[in-house]
Coordinates of N, CA and C in Angstrom, one line a residue:
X1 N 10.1 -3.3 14.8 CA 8.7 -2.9 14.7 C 7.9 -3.8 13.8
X2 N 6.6 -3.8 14.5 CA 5.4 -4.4 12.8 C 4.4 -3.6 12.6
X3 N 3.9 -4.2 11.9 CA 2.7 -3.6 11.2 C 1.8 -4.4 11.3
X4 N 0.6 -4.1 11.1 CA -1.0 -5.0 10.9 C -1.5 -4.9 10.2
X5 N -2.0 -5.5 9.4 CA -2.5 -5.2 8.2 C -3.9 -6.1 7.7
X6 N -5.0 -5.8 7.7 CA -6.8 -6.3 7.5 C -7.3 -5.7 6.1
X7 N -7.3 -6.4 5.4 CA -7.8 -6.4 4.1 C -9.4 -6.9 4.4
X8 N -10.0 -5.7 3.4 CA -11.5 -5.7 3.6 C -11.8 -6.3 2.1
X9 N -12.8 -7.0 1.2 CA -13.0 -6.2 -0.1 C -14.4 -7.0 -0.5
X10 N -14.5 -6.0 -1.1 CA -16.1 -6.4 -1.7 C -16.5 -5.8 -2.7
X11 N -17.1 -6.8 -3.7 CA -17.2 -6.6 -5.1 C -15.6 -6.0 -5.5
X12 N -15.7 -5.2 -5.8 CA -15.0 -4.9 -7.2 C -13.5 -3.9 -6.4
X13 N -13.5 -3.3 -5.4 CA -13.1 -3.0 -4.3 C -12.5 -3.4 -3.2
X14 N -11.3 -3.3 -2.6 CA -10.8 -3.9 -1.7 C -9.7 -2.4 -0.8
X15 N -10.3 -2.8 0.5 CA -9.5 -1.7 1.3 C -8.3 -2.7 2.4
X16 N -7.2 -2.0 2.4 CA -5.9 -2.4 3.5 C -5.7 -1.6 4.0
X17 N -6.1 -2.1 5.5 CA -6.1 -0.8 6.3 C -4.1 -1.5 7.1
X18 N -3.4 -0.3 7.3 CA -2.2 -0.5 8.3 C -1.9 -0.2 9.5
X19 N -1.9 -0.6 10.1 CA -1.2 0.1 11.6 C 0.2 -0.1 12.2
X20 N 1.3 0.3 12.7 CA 2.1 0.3 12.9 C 3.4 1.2 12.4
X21 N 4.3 0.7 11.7 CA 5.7 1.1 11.1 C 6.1 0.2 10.1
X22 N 6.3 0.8 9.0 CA 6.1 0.1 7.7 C 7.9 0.3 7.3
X23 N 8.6 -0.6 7.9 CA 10.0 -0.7 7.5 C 10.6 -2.2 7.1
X24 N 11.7 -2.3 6.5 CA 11.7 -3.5 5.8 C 11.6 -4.9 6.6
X25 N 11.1 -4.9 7.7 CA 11.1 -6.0 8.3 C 9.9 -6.6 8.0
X26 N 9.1 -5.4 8.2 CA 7.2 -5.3 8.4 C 6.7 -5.7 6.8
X27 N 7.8 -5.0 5.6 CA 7.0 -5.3 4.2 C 6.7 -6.8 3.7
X28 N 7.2 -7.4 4.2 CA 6.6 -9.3 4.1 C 5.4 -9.1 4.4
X29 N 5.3 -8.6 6.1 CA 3.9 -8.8 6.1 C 2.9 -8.4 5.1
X30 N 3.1 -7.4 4.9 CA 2.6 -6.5 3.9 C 2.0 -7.1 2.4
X31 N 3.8 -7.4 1.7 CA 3.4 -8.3 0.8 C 2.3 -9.4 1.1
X32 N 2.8 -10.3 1.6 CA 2.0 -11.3 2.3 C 0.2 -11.5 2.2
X33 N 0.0 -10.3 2.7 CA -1.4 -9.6 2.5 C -1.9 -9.3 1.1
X34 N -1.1 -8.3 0.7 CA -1.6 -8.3 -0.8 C -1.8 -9.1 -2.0
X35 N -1.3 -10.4 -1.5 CA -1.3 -11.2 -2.6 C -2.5 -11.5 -2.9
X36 N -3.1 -12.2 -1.9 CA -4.2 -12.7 -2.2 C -5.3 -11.9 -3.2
X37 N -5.3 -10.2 -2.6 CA -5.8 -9.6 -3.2 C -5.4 -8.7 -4.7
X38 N -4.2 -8.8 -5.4 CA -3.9 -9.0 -6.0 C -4.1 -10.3 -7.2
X39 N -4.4 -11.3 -6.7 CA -4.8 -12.5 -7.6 C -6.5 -12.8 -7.7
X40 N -6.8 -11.8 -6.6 CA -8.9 -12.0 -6.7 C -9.1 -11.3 -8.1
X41 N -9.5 -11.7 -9.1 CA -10.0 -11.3 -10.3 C -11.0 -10.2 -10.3
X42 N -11.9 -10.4 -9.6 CA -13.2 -10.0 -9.0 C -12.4 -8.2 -8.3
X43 N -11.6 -7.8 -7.8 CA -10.9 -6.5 -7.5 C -9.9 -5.5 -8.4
X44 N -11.0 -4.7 -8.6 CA -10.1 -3.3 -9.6 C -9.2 -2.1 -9.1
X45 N -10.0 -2.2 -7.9 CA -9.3 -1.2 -7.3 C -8.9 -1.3 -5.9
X46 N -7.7 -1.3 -5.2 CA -7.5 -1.8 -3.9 C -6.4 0.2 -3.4
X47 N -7.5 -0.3 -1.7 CA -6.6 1.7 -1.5 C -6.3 1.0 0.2
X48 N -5.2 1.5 0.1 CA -4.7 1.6 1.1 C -4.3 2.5 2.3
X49 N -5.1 2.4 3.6 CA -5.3 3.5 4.2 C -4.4 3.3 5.6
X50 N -3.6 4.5 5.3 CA -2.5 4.7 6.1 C -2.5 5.3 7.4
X51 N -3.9 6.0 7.9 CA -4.1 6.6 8.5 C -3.8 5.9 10.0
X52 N -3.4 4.5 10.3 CA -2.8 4.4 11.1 C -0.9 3.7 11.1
X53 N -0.2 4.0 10.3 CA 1.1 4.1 10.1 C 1.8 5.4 10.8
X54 N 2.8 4.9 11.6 CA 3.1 5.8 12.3 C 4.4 6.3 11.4
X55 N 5.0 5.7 11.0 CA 6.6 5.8 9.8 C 6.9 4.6 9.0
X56 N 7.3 5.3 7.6 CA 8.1 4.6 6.6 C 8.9 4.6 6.2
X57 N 10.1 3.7 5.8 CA 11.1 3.6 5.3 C 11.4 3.8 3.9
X58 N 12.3 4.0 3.1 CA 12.5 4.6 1.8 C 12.1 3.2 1.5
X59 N 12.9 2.7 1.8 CA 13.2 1.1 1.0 C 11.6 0.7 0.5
X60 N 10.7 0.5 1.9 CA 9.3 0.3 1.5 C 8.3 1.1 1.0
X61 N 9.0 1.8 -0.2 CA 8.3 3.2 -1.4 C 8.2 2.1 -2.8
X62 N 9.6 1.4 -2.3 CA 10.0 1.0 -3.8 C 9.5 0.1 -3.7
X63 N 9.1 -0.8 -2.1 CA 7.9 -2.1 -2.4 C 6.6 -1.8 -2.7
X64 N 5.9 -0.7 -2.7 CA 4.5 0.0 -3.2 C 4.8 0.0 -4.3
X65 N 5.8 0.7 -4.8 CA 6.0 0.9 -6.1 C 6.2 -0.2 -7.1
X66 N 6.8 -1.3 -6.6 CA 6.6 -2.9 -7.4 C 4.8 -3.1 -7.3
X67 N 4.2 -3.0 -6.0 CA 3.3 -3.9 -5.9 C 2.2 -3.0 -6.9
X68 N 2.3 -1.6 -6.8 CA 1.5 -1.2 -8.1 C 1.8 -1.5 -9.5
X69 N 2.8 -1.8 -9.8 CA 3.4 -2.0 -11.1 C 2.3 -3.7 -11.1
X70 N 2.5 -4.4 -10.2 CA 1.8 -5.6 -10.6 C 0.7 -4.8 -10.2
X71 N -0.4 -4.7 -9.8 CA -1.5 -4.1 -9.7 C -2.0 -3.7 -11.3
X72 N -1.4 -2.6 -11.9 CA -1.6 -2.4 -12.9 C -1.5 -3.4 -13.8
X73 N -0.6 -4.3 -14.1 CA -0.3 -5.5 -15.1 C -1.2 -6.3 -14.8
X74 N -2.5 -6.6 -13.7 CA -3.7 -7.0 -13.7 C -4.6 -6.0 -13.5
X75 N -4.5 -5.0 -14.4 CA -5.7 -3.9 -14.6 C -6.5 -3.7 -13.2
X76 N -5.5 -3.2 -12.0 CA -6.0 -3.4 -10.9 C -5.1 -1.3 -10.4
X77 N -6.1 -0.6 -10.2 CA -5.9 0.5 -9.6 C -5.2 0.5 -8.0
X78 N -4.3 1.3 -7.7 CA -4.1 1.2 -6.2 C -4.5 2.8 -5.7
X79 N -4.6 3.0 -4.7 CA -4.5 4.2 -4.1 C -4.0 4.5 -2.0
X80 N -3.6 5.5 -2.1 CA -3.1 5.7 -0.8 C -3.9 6.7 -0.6
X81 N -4.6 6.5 1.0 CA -5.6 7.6 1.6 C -4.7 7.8 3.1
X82 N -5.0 8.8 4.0 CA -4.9 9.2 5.1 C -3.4 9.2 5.3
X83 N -2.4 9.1 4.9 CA -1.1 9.0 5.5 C -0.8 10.3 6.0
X84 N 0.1 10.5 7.2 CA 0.2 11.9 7.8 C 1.6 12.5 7.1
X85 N 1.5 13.4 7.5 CA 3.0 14.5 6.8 C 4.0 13.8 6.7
X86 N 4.2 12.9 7.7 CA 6.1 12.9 6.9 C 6.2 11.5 6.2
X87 N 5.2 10.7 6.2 CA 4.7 9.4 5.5 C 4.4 10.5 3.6
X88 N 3.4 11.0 4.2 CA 3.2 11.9 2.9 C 4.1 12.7 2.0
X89 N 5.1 13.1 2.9 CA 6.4 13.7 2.6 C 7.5 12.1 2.1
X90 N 7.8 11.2 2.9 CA 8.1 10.7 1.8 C 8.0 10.2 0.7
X91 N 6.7 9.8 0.9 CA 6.2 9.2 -0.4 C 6.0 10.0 -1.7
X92 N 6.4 11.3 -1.8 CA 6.1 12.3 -2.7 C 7.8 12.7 -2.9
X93 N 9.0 12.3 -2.5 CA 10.2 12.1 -2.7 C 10.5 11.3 -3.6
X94 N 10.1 9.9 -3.1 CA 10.2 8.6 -3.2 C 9.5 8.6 -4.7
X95 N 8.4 10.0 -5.3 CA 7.6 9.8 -6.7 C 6.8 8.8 -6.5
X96 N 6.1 8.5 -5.6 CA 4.8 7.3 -5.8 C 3.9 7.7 -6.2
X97 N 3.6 9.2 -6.2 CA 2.4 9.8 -6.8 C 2.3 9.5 -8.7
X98 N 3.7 9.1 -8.8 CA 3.4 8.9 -10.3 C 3.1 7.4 -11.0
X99 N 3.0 6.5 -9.9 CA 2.5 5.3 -10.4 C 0.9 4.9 -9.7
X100 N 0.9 5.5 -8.2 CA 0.0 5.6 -7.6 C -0.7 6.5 -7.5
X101 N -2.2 6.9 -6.8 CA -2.6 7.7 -6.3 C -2.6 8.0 -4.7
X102 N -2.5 9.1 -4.3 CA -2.2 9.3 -3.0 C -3.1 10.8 -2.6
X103 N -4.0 10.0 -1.9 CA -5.0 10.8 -1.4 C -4.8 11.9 -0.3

């Protein structure tokens, strides 16, 4: 499976929107994506909206969970919006709500 992934951001804000299945094949792309926005100085808060993710894999809990840890070590917020039940259900196993926010 992949995933799609379109980073928006402006000013101080940046949105990643996903579509697809977010399993460890797909999280390169992923990372991939985030970098850039990760390294924009100019972005504090980056949210990522799940609302088109169809399933996730454990494995790619603990890649959110890296990529907030750097997020935060450049004073940069993340957040998760729209994911459905069993995305929401793992990620609340997985404890991402405790480094992230998850809307």
């Amino acid at each position: 499976m992949s995933i799609n992934v379109s980073v928006q951001a402006s000013g101080s804000q940046a949105s990643v929107t996903l579509r697809g299945v977010l399993d460890s094949m797909s999280q390169v792309t992923l990372k991939q994506q985030l970098e850039p926005v990760l390294a924009n100085g100019a972005v504090t808060q980056i949210r990522l909206d799940f609302a088109g993710v169809q399933s996730m894999e454990a494995a790619s809990a603990g890649m959110l969970m890296m990529r907030s840890h750097t997020a935060k070590s450049k004073n940069k917020s993340v957040g998760i919006v729209n994911a459905n039940p069993a995305v929401l259900s793992l990620m609340h196993k997985a404890n991402l709500g405790k480094v992230l926010q998850i809307q």
